[in-house]
Amino acid sequence: MSVISVGQAVVLGAVEGVTEFLPVSSTGHLKIVEGLMGIPVDDDAVVGFSAVIQVGAIAAVLVYFFKDIVRIVSAWGRGLRNREERYRHDYQFAWWVICATIPIVVVGLAAKPLIEGPLASLWVVAGSLIVGSGVMWAADRRGRHKRGEDDTSFRDAMLVGSSQILALLFPGFSRSGATMSTALLLDLDRVAATRLSFFLGIPALTGAGLYELKDALGTGAGAAPLAVGTLVSFVVAYASIAWLLKFVAKHSFTAFVIYRIVVGVLLFGLLGAGVLHS
């Protein structure tokens, strides 16, 4: 039998879809919900399931930004054949995304036992939620929000891409939160920071999902729960992306900061009271 039921997969898929691109930590929320449903958060099948359903959220990004992705990939292809095309921003941006993904891949492979072991603790999630909130709050206020997407550089991409490592090592920090905060500190505006976070997440999260697929299927996650969770994640994530881009165009990240702190404190309380186990 699957360690995760179809009903649980629906819930987890919805949680993944809502939280993957919001700066509130999808990994943290998944672990909390898994704990509340009595699912062992450190089980290999559960870890694999969480990585695989992320592919549904990534598919939502691919669909939502399809025209942008086609434009960038086409420019990259033309640049490989034509020297003059290599000076265009889209060609350079494609290479920046590739290069900016390398640090998280290296760290992810090297630190896999640690990431899936001690760092998977809900105590780490709770602490990371609160600490990450402070970083986001400072970034949102110190950033000058004066640079748009066309003003991004290789340095921006590498720094923002490398910041994903924080979320990899400290679940609860949030990949979106780390990348958006770094982009804001580099003076990108909120929309540019959010879109850059989306694009940099595509190769990293897709790679993680495909890498974990075999383990997830082979250790008890079950094909049906995986399929259902991934589909639900896709539908919910698409709606979440559309909402987030509209939200950040007119609002600061203060609401997310407050929410993260509340969830972090609540999680500490549940752990301390023995309602949840790390």
Tab-separated table of C-alpha atoms in Angstrom:
chain	number	residue	atom	x	y	z
A	1	MET	CA	0.000	0.000	0.000
A	2	SER	CA	1.050	3.581	-0.614
A	3	VAL	CA	2.335	5.479	2.393
A	4	ILE	CA	0.200	8.411	1.124
A	5	SER	CA	-3.478	7.980	0.219
A	6	VAL	CA	-5.187	9.663	-2.741
A	7	GLY	CA	-7.135	11.902	-0.362
A	8	GLN	CA	-3.946	12.999	1.372
A	9	ALA	CA	-2.370	13.552	-2.042
A	10	VAL	CA	-5.165	15.997	-2.943
A	11	VAL	CA	-4.517	18.007	0.227
A	12	LEU	CA	-0.736	17.974	-0.218
A	13	GLY	CA	-1.055	18.886	-3.907
A	14	ALA	CA	-3.198	21.891	-3.005
A	15	VAL	CA	-0.728	22.970	-0.312
A	16	GLU	CA	2.157	22.628	-2.766
A	17	GLY	CA	0.324	24.587	-5.452
A	18	VAL	CA	-0.575	27.460	-3.131
A	19	THR	CA	2.791	27.783	-1.416
A	20	GLU	CA	5.439	26.847	-4.004
A	21	PHE	CA	5.779	30.350	-5.442
A	22	LEU	CA	4.544	32.399	-2.508
A	23	PRO	CA	7.421	33.391	-0.198
A	24	VAL	CA	6.092	31.277	2.675
A	25	SER	CA	7.962	27.967	2.169
A	26	SER	CA	6.207	25.138	0.370
A	27	THR	CA	8.525	22.582	1.980
A	28	GLY	CA	7.726	23.920	5.428
A	29	HIS	CA	3.982	23.850	4.841
A	30	LEU	CA	4.121	20.355	3.355
A	31	LYS	CA	6.015	19.071	6.383
A	32	ILE	CA	3.545	20.723	8.755
A	33	VAL	CA	0.512	19.288	6.959
A	34	GLU	CA	2.170	15.871	6.668
A	35	GLY	CA	2.823	15.938	10.401
A	36	LEU	CA	-0.790	16.910	11.186
A	37	MET	CA	-2.030	14.022	9.001
A	38	GLY	CA	0.316	11.563	10.705
A	39	ILE	CA	2.538	11.076	7.660
A	40	PRO	CA	6.224	10.458	8.567
A	41	VAL	CA	8.011	13.546	7.189
A	42	ASP	CA	11.407	11.822	6.979
A	43	ASP	CA	10.171	8.723	5.100
A	44	ASP	CA	11.987	8.317	1.742
A	45	ALA	CA	8.700	7.905	-0.114
A	46	VAL	CA	7.267	11.057	1.465
A	47	VAL	CA	10.376	13.084	0.637
A	48	GLY	CA	10.222	11.804	-2.928
A	49	PHE	CA	6.484	12.513	-3.178
A	50	SER	CA	7.023	16.124	-2.089
A	51	ALA	CA	9.704	16.610	-4.749
A	52	VAL	CA	7.669	15.001	-7.530
A	53	ILE	CA	4.465	17.012	-7.005
A	54	GLN	CA	6.595	20.132	-7.380
A	55	VAL	CA	6.717	19.222	-11.070
A	56	GLY	CA	3.011	20.056	-11.230
A	57	ALA	CA	3.753	23.543	-9.937
A	58	ILE	CA	6.642	23.911	-12.370
A	59	ALA	CA	4.370	22.814	-15.225
A	60	ALA	CA	2.063	25.667	-14.229
A	61	VAL	CA	4.988	28.097	-14.614
A	62	LEU	CA	5.818	26.644	-18.022
A	63	VAL	CA	2.247	27.136	-19.181
A	64	TYR	CA	1.813	30.584	-17.617
A	65	PHE	CA	5.089	31.929	-19.008
A	66	PHE	CA	5.004	29.869	-22.220
A	67	LYS	CA	5.502	32.833	-24.558
A	68	ASP	CA	8.396	34.205	-22.489
A	69	ILE	CA	10.054	30.801	-22.303
A	70	VAL	CA	9.712	30.221	-26.055
A	71	ARG	CA	11.211	33.657	-26.692
A	72	ILE	CA	14.183	33.025	-24.398
A	73	VAL	CA	14.854	29.473	-25.610
A	74	SER	CA	14.559	30.591	-29.238
A	75	ALA	CA	17.021	33.416	-28.636
A	76	TRP	CA	19.403	30.944	-26.986
A	77	GLY	CA	19.168	28.608	-29.970
A	78	ARG	CA	19.772	31.428	-32.439
A	79	GLY	CA	22.718	32.626	-30.398
A	80	LEU	CA	24.370	29.218	-30.542
A	81	ARG	CA	24.320	29.473	-34.347
A	82	ASN	CA	24.736	33.201	-34.907
A	83	ARG	CA	27.435	35.270	-33.206
A	84	GLU	CA	25.507	38.539	-33.547
A	85	GLU	CA	22.531	37.123	-31.632
A	86	ARG	CA	24.726	36.534	-28.589
A	87	TYR	CA	24.552	40.188	-27.605
A	88	ARG	CA	20.790	40.042	-27.080
A	89	HIS	CA	19.503	40.029	-23.513
A	90	ASP	CA	17.321	36.934	-23.956
A	91	TYR	CA	20.275	34.830	-25.162
A	92	GLN	CA	22.400	35.967	-22.245
A	93	PHE	CA	19.534	35.468	-19.785
A	94	ALA	CA	19.180	31.818	-20.863
A	95	TRP	CA	22.840	31.188	-20.030
A	96	TRP	CA	22.467	33.048	-16.736
A	97	VAL	CA	19.633	30.729	-15.674
A	98	ILE	CA	21.732	27.685	-16.566
A	99	CYS	CA	24.784	28.952	-14.682
A	100	ALA	CA	22.752	30.126	-11.687
A	101	THR	CA	21.304	26.621	-11.294
A	102	ILE	CA	24.700	24.943	-10.903
A	103	PRO	CA	25.323	25.970	-7.243
A	104	ILE	CA	22.066	24.495	-5.936
A	105	VAL	CA	22.594	21.281	-7.933
A	106	VAL	CA	26.089	20.806	-6.492
A	107	VAL	CA	24.996	21.506	-2.918
A	108	GLY	CA	21.829	19.422	-3.315
A	109	LEU	CA	23.757	16.338	-4.397
A	110	ALA	CA	26.579	16.800	-1.896
A	111	ALA	CA	24.352	17.472	1.112
A	112	LYS	CA	21.471	15.094	0.262
A	113	PRO	CA	21.853	12.910	3.417
A	114	LEU	CA	21.908	16.006	5.613
A	115	ILE	CA	18.976	17.640	3.810
A	116	GLU	CA	16.824	14.525	4.085
A	117	GLY	CA	18.021	13.803	7.626
A	118	PRO	CA	18.665	16.277	10.465
A	119	LEU	CA	17.695	19.367	8.451
A	120	ALA	CA	14.260	17.890	7.680
A	121	SER	CA	13.239	18.479	11.309
A	122	LEU	CA	10.136	20.581	11.948
A	123	TRP	CA	12.160	22.513	14.534
A	124	VAL	CA	14.393	23.668	11.675
A	125	VAL	CA	11.313	24.570	9.629
A	126	ALA	CA	9.874	26.694	12.448
A	127	GLY	CA	13.145	28.545	13.050
A	128	SER	CA	13.719	29.092	9.341
A	129	LEU	CA	10.232	30.524	8.866
A	130	ILE	CA	10.890	33.194	11.489
A	131	VAL	CA	14.488	33.988	10.509
A	132	GLY	CA	13.514	34.132	6.835
A	133	SER	CA	10.747	36.591	7.719
A	134	GLY	CA	13.324	38.977	9.159
A	135	VAL	CA	15.436	38.751	6.013
A	136	MET	CA	12.410	39.381	3.788
A	137	TRP	CA	11.249	42.335	5.881
A	138	ALA	CA	14.698	43.955	5.729
A	139	ALA	CA	15.072	43.321	1.995
A	140	ASP	CA	11.675	44.771	1.176
A	141	ARG	CA	12.503	47.979	3.029
A	142	ARG	CA	16.163	48.399	2.115
A	143	GLY	CA	15.693	47.626	-1.579
A	144	ARG	CA	15.169	50.681	-3.768
A	145	HIS	CA	12.906	48.882	-6.285
A	146	LYS	CA	14.370	50.898	-9.151
A	147	ARG	CA	15.481	48.161	-11.572
A	148	GLY	CA	13.233	46.212	-13.928
A	149	GLU	CA	13.567	42.797	-15.533
A	150	ASP	CA	15.534	44.156	-18.514
A	151	ASP	CA	18.126	45.586	-16.108
A	152	THR	CA	19.136	42.213	-14.650
A	153	SER	CA	22.738	41.069	-15.052
A	154	PHE	CA	24.791	37.877	-14.757
A	155	ARG	CA	25.777	38.924	-11.231
A	156	ASP	CA	22.101	39.314	-10.275
A	157	ALA	CA	21.226	35.878	-11.632
A	158	MET	CA	24.125	34.152	-9.872
A	159	LEU	CA	23.434	35.778	-6.513
A	160	VAL	CA	19.699	35.153	-6.691
A	161	GLY	CA	20.187	31.604	-7.985
A	162	SER	CA	22.717	30.783	-5.272
A	163	SER	CA	20.337	32.057	-2.587
A	164	GLN	CA	18.143	29.025	-3.317
A	165	ILE	CA	20.670	27.034	-1.292
A	166	LEU	CA	19.314	28.668	1.878
A	167	ALA	CA	15.926	27.065	1.309
A	168	LEU	CA	17.525	23.765	0.363
A	169	LEU	CA	19.473	23.550	3.619
A	170	PHE	CA	16.862	25.190	5.839
A	171	PRO	CA	13.333	24.098	4.850
A	172	GLY	CA	11.056	26.853	6.009
A	173	PHE	CA	13.302	29.636	4.739
A	174	SER	CA	11.462	29.397	1.383
A	175	ARG	CA	13.074	29.219	-2.053
A	176	SER	CA	10.805	32.000	-3.287
A	177	GLY	CA	11.452	34.034	-0.159
A	178	ALA	CA	15.229	33.672	-0.461
A	179	THR	CA	15.347	34.517	-4.171
A	180	MET	CA	12.912	37.426	-3.939
A	181	SER	CA	14.694	38.882	-0.905
A	182	THR	CA	18.067	38.685	-2.650
A	183	ALA	CA	16.632	40.299	-5.772
A	184	LEU	CA	15.121	43.119	-3.707
A	185	LEU	CA	18.471	43.734	-1.993
A	186	LEU	CA	19.920	44.090	-5.504
A	187	ASP	CA	17.356	46.876	-6.051
A	188	LEU	CA	15.086	45.019	-8.460
A	189	ASP	CA	11.429	46.006	-8.216
A	190	ARG	CA	8.974	43.515	-6.745
A	191	VAL	CA	7.556	42.303	-10.060
A	192	ALA	CA	11.040	41.807	-11.565
A	193	ALA	CA	12.179	40.007	-8.407
A	194	THR	CA	9.147	37.718	-8.528
A	195	ARG	CA	9.515	36.880	-12.230
A	196	LEU	CA	13.251	36.200	-11.801
A	197	SER	CA	12.406	33.846	-8.937
A	198	PHE	CA	9.994	31.981	-11.211
A	199	PHE	CA	12.472	31.541	-14.060
A	200	LEU	CA	15.318	30.427	-11.789
A	201	GLY	CA	13.028	27.896	-10.127
A	202	ILE	CA	12.174	26.066	-13.350
A	203	PRO	CA	15.388	24.019	-13.856
A	204	ALA	CA	16.104	23.515	-10.147
A	205	LEU	CA	12.665	22.242	-9.175
A	206	THR	CA	12.118	20.244	-12.361
A	207	GLY	CA	15.481	18.533	-11.878
A	208	ALA	CA	14.681	17.746	-8.246
A	209	GLY	CA	11.324	16.235	-9.168
A	210	LEU	CA	12.709	14.037	-11.942
A	211	TYR	CA	15.645	12.980	-9.761
A	212	GLU	CA	13.289	11.846	-6.992
A	213	LEU	CA	10.716	10.181	-9.287
A	214	LYS	CA	12.299	6.722	-9.274
A	215	ASP	CA	12.778	6.707	-5.496
A	216	ALA	CA	9.251	7.982	-4.913
A	217	LEU	CA	7.713	5.215	-7.002
A	218	GLY	CA	9.998	2.548	-5.596
A	219	THR	CA	9.594	3.256	-1.903
A	220	GLY	CA	5.831	3.286	-1.448
A	221	ALA	CA	4.491	6.629	-2.606
A	222	GLY	CA	2.207	5.004	-5.185
A	223	ALA	CA	1.544	6.018	-8.787
A	224	ALA	CA	-2.068	7.141	-8.199
A	225	PRO	CA	-1.304	9.527	-5.289
A	226	LEU	CA	1.653	10.928	-7.251
A	227	ALA	CA	-0.489	11.569	-10.329
A	228	VAL	CA	-3.333	13.130	-8.337
A	229	GLY	CA	-1.030	15.271	-6.193
A	230	THR	CA	0.839	16.534	-9.247
A	231	LEU	CA	-2.370	17.416	-11.120
A	232	VAL	CA	-3.855	19.283	-8.164
A	233	SER	CA	-0.544	21.075	-7.664
A	234	PHE	CA	-0.597	22.232	-11.302
A	235	VAL	CA	-4.122	23.662	-11.188
A	236	VAL	CA	-3.690	25.429	-7.858
A	237	ALA	CA	-0.191	26.731	-8.695
A	238	TYR	CA	-1.406	28.317	-11.942
A	239	ALA	CA	-4.005	30.332	-10.037
A	240	SER	CA	-1.427	31.180	-7.362
A	241	ILE	CA	1.057	32.553	-9.929
A	242	ALA	CA	-1.554	34.803	-11.515
A	243	TRP	CA	-2.597	36.134	-8.110
A	244	LEU	CA	0.950	36.724	-6.857
A	245	LEU	CA	2.036	38.790	-9.871
A	246	LYS	CA	-0.985	41.053	-9.448
A	247	PHE	CA	-0.436	41.308	-5.693
A	248	VAL	CA	3.258	42.291	-5.771
A	249	ALA	CA	2.579	44.983	-8.373
A	250	LYS	CA	0.676	46.993	-5.760
A	251	HIS	CA	1.668	45.658	-2.339
A	252	SER	CA	4.749	45.068	-0.205
A	253	PHE	CA	5.706	41.686	1.266
A	254	THR	CA	4.584	42.675	4.782
A	255	ALA	CA	1.571	40.344	4.764
A	256	PHE	CA	3.825	37.379	3.963
A	257	VAL	CA	6.275	38.383	6.714
A	258	ILE	CA	3.511	38.484	9.331
A	259	TYR	CA	2.016	35.208	8.127
A	260	ARG	CA	5.382	33.423	8.269
A	261	ILE	CA	6.038	34.606	11.826
A	262	VAL	CA	2.597	33.458	12.960
A	263	VAL	CA	3.057	30.020	11.377
A	264	GLY	CA	6.583	29.705	12.807
A	265	VAL	CA	5.467	30.565	16.337
A	266	LEU	CA	2.440	28.263	16.045
A	267	LEU	CA	4.677	25.434	14.855
A	268	PHE	CA	7.030	25.917	17.806
A	269	GLY	CA	3.983	25.727	20.072
A	270	LEU	CA	2.649	22.537	18.483
A	271	LEU	CA	6.069	20.896	18.702
A	272	GLY	CA	6.564	21.985	22.300
A	273	ALA	CA	3.125	20.702	23.284
A	274	GLY	CA	3.777	17.350	21.630
A	275	VAL	CA	0.929	17.757	19.114
A	276	LEU	CA	3.483	17.427	16.316
A	277	HIS	CA	6.713	15.457	16.354
A	278	SER	CA	9.815	16.671	14.532
